[in-house]
Amino acid sequence: MKHFFKPRTLTRKMSDYAPYVGDAYLKAIQNDALELSGTAIVHVNTAASSGGVAEMLKTQIPLERSLGLRSEWLVMRGTETFFEITKKMHNLLQGKRDSISEAEMGQYLLQSHRVSDEFVQFLNSFGRTIVVLHDPQPLPLVNYLPEHVPAILRFHPDLSTPDKAVLDFLKPLVMRTERV
């Protein structure tokens, strides 16, 4: 894969947690997972290490797999400019005073357009699929999903004091994701 890669995960199983959550709770989780049997769950973010999302997915992916789910983790590559823009967006969403230009917004959207064919080709290798987009960086990929593939947005920034212009810019993309 040119624009994505699959990072390493840790070795974890849900059964490792039985002493902490109890057998009944573990059985309930396993039963819930049966509803997703045969469904691929594709998580997408932009960092394989460092940051909370990467640290979380390193264990979440093997835990999902131990439940019999077809769980995948893709890390989207980007240009230095893309990452500068998305860091700026992230900071603006968390209340920093600054602005983002039309050109920067265009560059942000362009990165997902560049990787979209490869992403859709990967998704088409599965049957039923759910995509989980982590944070604003891969969010524009929602524009390229096949109609039958739902997307869930897992947004991690604190949005208590967001920059209104950035939030308004992202809102149409957010509205295309599932609200669970």
XYZ file of N, CA and C in Angstrom:
540
model
N 0.844 -1.175 0.000
C 0.000 0.000 0.000
C 0.890 1.238 0.000
N 0.578 2.145 -0.844
C 1.386 3.353 -0.999
C 0.994 4.454 -0.008
N -0.305 4.659 0.156
C -0.785 5.783 0.970
C -1.226 5.386 2.375
N -1.218 4.089 2.648
C -1.631 3.570 3.949
C -0.659 2.478 4.362
N -0.601 2.197 5.639
C 0.110 1.014 6.101
C -0.588 0.470 7.329
N -0.293 -0.806 7.616
C -0.879 -1.475 8.773
C 0.183 -1.540 9.867
N -0.018 -0.837 10.965
C 0.976 -0.844 12.045
C 0.896 -2.118 12.884
N 1.923 -2.312 13.669
C 1.959 -3.446 14.587
C 1.026 -3.206 15.759
N 0.482 -4.286 16.245
C -0.370 -4.209 17.423
C 0.232 -5.078 18.514
N -0.281 -4.942 19.708
C 0.172 -5.755 20.830
C -0.605 -7.068 20.849
N -0.175 -7.983 21.686
C -0.888 -9.249 21.823
C -1.808 -9.147 23.027
N -3.098 -9.132 22.754
C -4.094 -9.049 23.813
C -5.286 -9.911 23.443
N -5.960 -10.448 24.451
C -7.198 -11.199 24.247
C -8.211 -10.712 25.271
N -9.471 -10.719 24.891
C -10.515 -10.315 25.836
C -10.495 -11.207 27.069
N -10.175 -12.474 26.903
C -10.164 -13.396 28.044
C -9.141 -12.982 29.107
N -8.127 -12.202 28.721
C -7.154 -11.694 29.692
C -7.820 -10.793 30.733
N -8.969 -10.231 30.374
C -9.646 -9.280 31.245
C -10.714 -9.928 32.126
N -10.949 -11.219 31.951
C -11.986 -11.910 32.731
C -11.820 -11.724 34.240
N -10.596 -11.803 34.797
C -10.471 -11.607 36.242
C -10.901 -10.215 36.717
N -10.891 -9.242 35.821
C -11.207 -7.863 36.192
C -12.671 -7.500 35.945
N -13.262 -8.106 34.912
C -14.638 -7.741 34.561
C -15.637 -8.852 34.879
N -15.152 -10.044 35.104
C -16.034 -11.172 35.422
C -16.449 -11.930 34.185
N -16.695 -13.208 34.364
C -17.064 -14.071 33.246
C -18.384 -13.674 32.600
N -19.353 -13.238 33.392
C -20.667 -12.869 32.843
C -20.542 -11.666 31.905
N -19.781 -10.676 32.309
C -19.598 -9.483 31.487
C -18.844 -9.842 30.207
N -17.814 -10.667 30.342
C -17.045 -11.105 29.182
C -17.950 -11.872 28.211
N -18.808 -12.727 28.716
C -19.732 -13.488 27.878
C -20.698 -12.547 27.150
N -21.161 -11.502 27.837
C -22.052 -10.518 27.208
C -21.341 -9.807 26.051
N -20.081 -9.454 26.242
C -19.299 -8.809 25.179
C -19.153 -9.758 23.999
N -18.854 -11.021 24.284
C -18.703 -12.010 23.218
C -20.017 -12.196 22.454
N -21.133 -12.193 23.160
C -22.435 -12.315 22.501
C -22.733 -11.103 21.625
N -22.398 -9.912 22.117
C -22.592 -8.697 21.315
C -21.750 -8.752 20.041
N -20.534 -9.277 20.155
C -19.637 -9.365 19.001
C -20.203 -10.289 17.924
N -20.997 -11.264 18.318
C -21.595 -12.183 17.343
C -22.476 -11.450 16.334
N -23.076 -10.340 16.769
C -23.918 -9.549 15.863
C -23.108 -8.960 14.710
N -21.810 -8.782 14.924
C -20.941 -8.216 13.889
C -20.153 -9.291 13.145
N -20.462 -10.532 13.395
C -19.754 -11.636 12.754
C -19.776 -11.464 11.237
N -18.614 -11.595 10.625
C -18.504 -11.442 9.178
C -18.339 -10.014 8.707
N -18.384 -9.074 9.621
C -18.225 -7.657 9.271
C -16.779 -7.235 9.503
N -16.198 -6.559 8.526
C -14.867 -5.987 8.708
C -15.030 -4.629 9.380
N -14.200 -4.373 10.373
C -14.170 -3.070 11.039
C -12.808 -2.467 10.710
N -12.823 -1.377 9.959
C -11.585 -0.755 9.500
C -11.415 0.584 10.217
N -10.419 0.643 11.089
C -10.085 1.873 11.815
C -9.053 2.634 10.994
N -9.228 3.954 10.887
C -8.289 4.774 10.130
C -7.875 5.968 10.978
N -6.562 6.159 11.080
C -6.015 7.355 11.717
C -4.742 7.734 10.972
N -3.944 8.639 11.526
C -2.748 9.100 10.815
C -1.458 8.928 11.611
N -1.477 8.147 12.674
C -0.252 7.936 13.453
C -0.220 6.504 13.977
N 0.931 5.845 13.766
C 1.097 4.471 14.242
C 1.652 4.428 15.655
N 2.257 5.517 16.068
C 2.805 5.602 17.423
C 2.668 7.044 17.876
N 2.808 7.241 19.117
C 2.628 8.545 19.752
C 1.191 9.019 19.597
N 0.687 9.540 20.640
C -0.683 10.016 20.633
C -1.644 8.972 21.156
N -2.735 9.450 21.686
C -3.704 8.585 22.335
C -4.386 7.591 21.418
N -4.686 7.989 20.178
C -5.390 7.084 19.268
C -4.520 5.877 18.954
N -3.268 6.096 18.609
C -2.369 4.980 18.292
C -2.202 4.058 19.490
N -2.033 4.630 20.664
C -1.875 3.806 21.867
C -3.124 2.982 22.131
N -4.272 3.558 21.903
C -5.534 2.854 22.105
C -5.696 1.724 21.083
N -5.432 2.020 19.809
C -5.652 1.027 18.757
C -4.674 -0.138 18.830
N -3.503 0.075 19.393
C -2.533 -1.023 19.544
C -3.109 -2.189 20.332
N -3.989 -1.892 21.278
C -4.629 -2.962 22.046
C -6.054 -3.228 21.588
N -6.759 -2.216 21.124
C -8.149 -2.404 20.717
C -8.267 -3.371 19.546
N -7.386 -3.257 18.565
C -7.454 -4.130 17.383
C -7.311 -5.597 17.780
N -6.286 -5.980 18.563
C -6.211 -7.398 18.943
C -7.369 -7.842 19.842
N -7.892 -6.941 20.664
C -9.052 -7.306 21.481
C -10.266 -7.593 20.591
N -10.488 -6.743 19.593
C -11.593 -6.980 18.666
C -11.390 -8.299 17.918
N -10.163 -8.550 17.485
C -9.883 -9.806 16.771
C -10.112 -11.018 17.662
N -9.783 -10.889 18.956
C -9.977 -12.025 19.862
C -11.461 -12.345 20.054
N -12.311 -11.407 19.706
C -13.759 -11.630 19.761
C -14.284 -12.214 18.447
N -13.383 -12.479 17.513
C -13.779 -13.049 16.236
C -14.127 -12.024 15.185
N -13.820 -10.761 15.451
C -14.120 -9.702 14.492
C -12.971 -9.551 13.500
N -13.294 -9.158 12.295
C -12.283 -8.882 11.273
C -11.914 -7.409 11.412
N -11.009 -7.128 12.331
C -10.648 -5.759 12.648
C -9.316 -5.400 11.987
N -9.288 -4.273 11.306
C -8.091 -3.791 10.607
C -7.789 -2.370 11.063
N -6.519 -2.031 11.014
C -6.086 -0.680 11.361
C -5.222 -0.161 10.230
N -5.659 0.914 9.612
C -4.894 1.568 8.556
C -4.421 2.925 9.042
N -3.160 3.206 8.787
C -2.613 4.526 9.063
C -2.442 5.233 7.726
N -3.093 6.373 7.614
C -3.038 7.164 6.390
C -1.788 8.030 6.398
N -1.041 7.929 5.334
C 0.144 8.790 5.185
C -0.291 10.147 4.636
N 0.555 11.135 4.861
C 0.258 12.469 4.348
C 1.533 13.266 4.177
N 1.393 14.393 3.537
C 2.530 15.275 3.338
C 2.788 16.070 4.616
N 3.948 16.667 4.688
C 4.274 17.526 5.830
C 3.262 18.669 5.927
N 2.882 19.229 4.786
C 1.901 20.318 4.762
C 0.564 19.852 5.323
N 0.130 18.660 4.928
C -1.123 18.103 5.435
C -1.094 18.021 6.957
N -0.003 17.507 7.504
C 0.077 17.356 8.951
C 0.190 18.698 9.674
N 0.829 19.675 9.068
C 0.855 21.022 9.655
C -0.556 21.613 9.708
N -1.304 21.414 8.632
C -2.669 21.944 8.574
C -3.560 21.236 9.583
N -3.450 19.908 9.664
C -4.332 19.182 10.583
C -3.967 19.446 12.039
N -2.711 19.695 12.311
C -2.332 20.076 13.680
C -2.944 21.444 14.017
N -2.888 22.350 13.070
C -3.492 23.666 13.256
C -5.000 23.527 13.480
N -5.662 22.691 12.679
C -7.098 22.464 12.848
C -7.396 21.905 14.231
N -6.605 20.921 14.638
C -6.781 20.298 15.944
C -6.704 21.352 17.054
N -5.687 22.201 16.971
C -5.519 23.259 17.978
C -6.680 24.258 17.944
N -7.134 24.615 16.742
C -8.272 25.528 16.614
C -9.539 24.898 17.199
N -9.717 23.612 16.987
C -10.890 22.929 17.539
C -10.858 22.900 19.063
N -9.669 22.999 19.624
C -9.531 22.982 21.083
C -9.378 24.381 21.666
N -9.749 25.404 20.876
C -9.844 26.744 21.421
C -8.706 27.701 21.141
N -7.661 27.258 20.433
C -6.565 28.183 20.127
C -7.069 29.281 19.192
N -6.577 30.484 19.386
C -6.947 31.628 18.550
C -5.995 31.688 17.357
N -6.528 31.522 16.192
C -5.785 31.562 14.937
C -6.834 31.469 13.837
N -6.417 31.278 12.624
C -7.380 31.077 11.543
C -6.790 30.099 10.545
N -7.655 29.564 9.738
C -7.238 28.637 8.694
C -7.727 29.206 7.369
N -6.870 29.175 6.368
C -7.200 29.792 5.082
C -7.966 28.829 4.183
N -8.584 29.390 3.155
C -9.268 28.575 2.144
C -8.272 27.621 1.490
N -7.060 28.100 1.223
C -6.038 27.255 0.596
C -5.676 26.071 1.502
N -5.571 26.330 2.808
C -5.265 25.247 3.746
C -6.408 24.231 3.794
N -7.639 24.716 3.766
C -8.781 23.802 3.748
C -8.756 22.941 2.483
N -8.398 23.559 1.380
C -8.302 22.817 0.115
C -7.221 21.756 0.161
N -6.069 22.100 0.731
C -4.977 21.120 0.866
C -5.380 19.963 1.767
N -6.103 20.266 2.817
C -6.600 19.245 3.734
C -7.488 18.249 2.987
N -8.431 18.739 2.204
C -9.334 17.873 1.455
C -8.610 17.107 0.351
N -7.605 17.730 -0.228
C -6.859 17.119 -1.328
C -6.164 15.821 -0.911
N -5.668 15.777 0.311
C -4.963 14.570 0.754
C -5.879 13.349 0.708
N -7.106 13.469 1.166
C -8.029 12.335 1.114
C -8.384 11.974 -0.324
N -8.487 12.974 -1.174
C -8.741 12.695 -2.589
C -7.591 11.880 -3.178
N -6.359 12.229 -2.837
C -5.175 11.522 -3.352
C -5.152 10.044 -2.955
N -5.649 9.742 -1.780
C -5.559 8.370 -1.266
C -6.856 7.582 -1.453
N -7.889 8.225 -1.962
C -9.225 7.622 -1.977
C -9.316 6.343 -2.801
N -8.692 6.298 -3.975
C -8.782 5.088 -4.802
C -8.206 3.875 -4.076
N -7.054 4.059 -3.467
C -6.421 2.958 -2.727
C -7.293 2.531 -1.534
N -7.861 3.504 -0.869
C -8.708 3.221 0.286
C -9.950 2.429 -0.127
N -10.631 2.874 -1.160
C -11.845 2.190 -1.619
C -11.503 0.787 -2.130
N -10.396 0.652 -2.799
C -9.966 -0.677 -3.267
C -9.759 -1.620 -2.076
N -9.148 -1.124 -1.013
C -8.962 -1.927 0.193
C -10.316 -2.328 0.773
N -11.234 -1.385 0.882
C -12.558 -1.668 1.436
C -13.314 -2.689 0.591
N -13.145 -2.611 -0.717
C -13.851 -3.528 -1.606
C -13.356 -4.967 -1.495
N -12.241 -5.177 -0.803
C -11.744 -6.544 -0.619
C -12.524 -7.278 0.471
N -13.403 -6.581 1.147
C -14.232 -7.161 2.192
C -15.678 -7.195 1.726
N -16.468 -7.928 2.444
C -17.914 -7.880 2.231
C -18.464 -6.713 3.034
N -19.247 -7.039 4.028
C -19.836 -6.016 4.897
C -18.731 -5.342 5.713
N -18.744 -4.022 5.732
C -17.660 -3.259 6.363
C -18.214 -2.059 7.112
N -17.556 -1.733 8.218
C -17.791 -0.497 8.961
C -16.448 0.214 9.047
N -16.427 1.496 8.765
C -15.197 2.283 8.852
C -15.292 3.185 10.079
N -14.222 3.207 10.872
C -14.137 4.098 12.026
C -13.024 5.103 11.732
N -13.399 6.357 11.581
C -12.447 7.436 11.305
C -12.103 8.108 12.621
N -10.812 8.126 12.923
C -10.355 8.698 14.193
C -9.803 10.097 13.951
N -10.533 11.076 14.445
C -10.129 12.477 14.419
C -10.302 13.120 13.048
N -10.020 14.421 12.947
C -10.282 15.138 11.701
C -9.393 14.731 10.524
N -8.201 14.225 10.780
C -7.263 13.974 9.689
C -7.850 13.103 8.579
N -8.388 11.914 8.872
C -8.937 11.089 7.784
C -10.423 11.343 7.504
N -11.033 12.292 8.182
C -12.470 12.524 8.063
C -12.957 12.711 6.623
N -12.248 13.433 5.745
C -12.757 13.603 4.374
C -12.860 12.295 3.582
N -12.283 11.208 4.081
C -12.458 9.921 3.399
C -13.922 9.517 3.345
N -14.739 10.072 4.229
C -16.169 9.764 4.228
C -16.798 10.108 2.871
N -16.216 11.058 2.155
C -16.737 11.441 0.838
C -16.538 10.366 -0.222
N -15.665 9.408 0.032
C -15.310 8.414 -0.974
C -15.803 7.010 -0.640
N -16.491 6.868 0.471
C -16.955 5.543 0.871
C -18.056 5.039 -0.054
N -18.006 3.751 -0.377
C -19.151 3.188 -1.103
C -20.421 3.401 -0.276
N -21.535 3.533 -0.952
C -22.791 3.881 -0.283
C -23.179 2.899 0.821
N -22.833 1.632 0.657
C -23.224 0.604 1.632
C -22.286 0.516 2.843
N -21.236 1.351 2.877
C -20.258 1.296 3.974
C -20.513 2.450 4.935
N -20.999 2.132 6.142
C -21.194 3.209 7.118
C -19.863 3.635 7.736
N -19.814 4.889 8.125
C -18.632 5.425 8.801
C -19.032 5.943 10.171
N -18.180 5.667 11.114
C -18.344 6.177 12.473
C -17.179 7.126 12.712
N -17.470 8.292 13.227
C -16.414 9.247 13.572
C -16.129 9.133 15.057
N -14.893 8.898 15.386
C -14.463 8.891 16.781
C -13.547 10.103 16.948
N -14.133 11.155 17.439
C -13.466 12.448 17.530
C -12.864 12.581 18.922
N -11.588 12.823 19.009
C -10.906 12.852 20.292
C -10.611 14.252 20.835
N -10.567 15.310 20.003
C -10.296 16.641 20.568
C -11.410 17.121 21.492
N -11.050 18.011 22.391
C -12.012 18.672 23.281
C -12.696 19.781 22.478
N -13.986 19.651 22.270
C -14.729 20.623 21.464
C -15.525 21.613 22.306
N -15.098 21.832 23.543
C -15.862 22.743 24.400
C -15.714 24.209 23.985
N -14.603 24.574 23.332
C -14.415 25.957 22.869
C -13.840 25.964 21.446
N -14.536 25.363 20.485
C -13.967 25.232 19.137
C -14.003 26.532 18.353
N -13.100 26.628 17.394
C -13.134 27.709 16.417
C -14.344 27.454 15.515
N -15.243 28.414 15.444
C -16.496 28.233 14.703
C -16.245 27.991 13.216
N -15.278 28.664 12.626
C -15.025 28.505 11.185
C -14.569 27.076 10.866
N -13.711 26.506 11.678
C -13.242 25.141 11.441
C -14.377 24.154 11.679
N -15.121 24.380 12.734
C -16.247 23.492 13.028
C -17.280 23.536 11.893
N -17.583 24.717 11.381
C -18.518 24.854 10.268
C -17.989 24.170 9.004
N -16.683 24.264 8.782
C -16.053 23.618 7.629
C -16.162 22.096 7.727
N -15.967 21.555 8.917
C -15.995 20.101 9.103
C -17.410 19.527 9.213
N -18.374 20.367 9.561
C -19.729 19.879 9.840
C -20.331 19.031 8.712
N -20.230 19.419 7.433
C -20.806 18.558 6.383
C -20.170 17.158 6.349
N -18.897 17.074 6.660
C -18.223 15.773 6.706
C -18.714 14.968 7.908
N -18.803 15.638 9.035
C -19.279 14.975 10.260
C -20.692 14.447 10.050
N -21.520 15.198 9.386
C -22.917 14.814 9.176
C -23.061 13.586 8.282
N -22.014 13.251 7.535
C -22.048 12.059 6.676
C -21.680 10.801 7.443
N -21.256 10.942 8.693
C -20.907 9.775 9.492
C -22.103 9.361 10.341
N -22.038 8.148 10.835
C -23.105 7.632 11.694
C -22.995 8.284 13.062
N -24.090 8.550 13.644
C -24.117 9.085 14.993
C -24.611 7.976 15.916
N -23.665 7.406 16.645
C -24.004 6.289 17.554
C -23.864 6.701 18.996
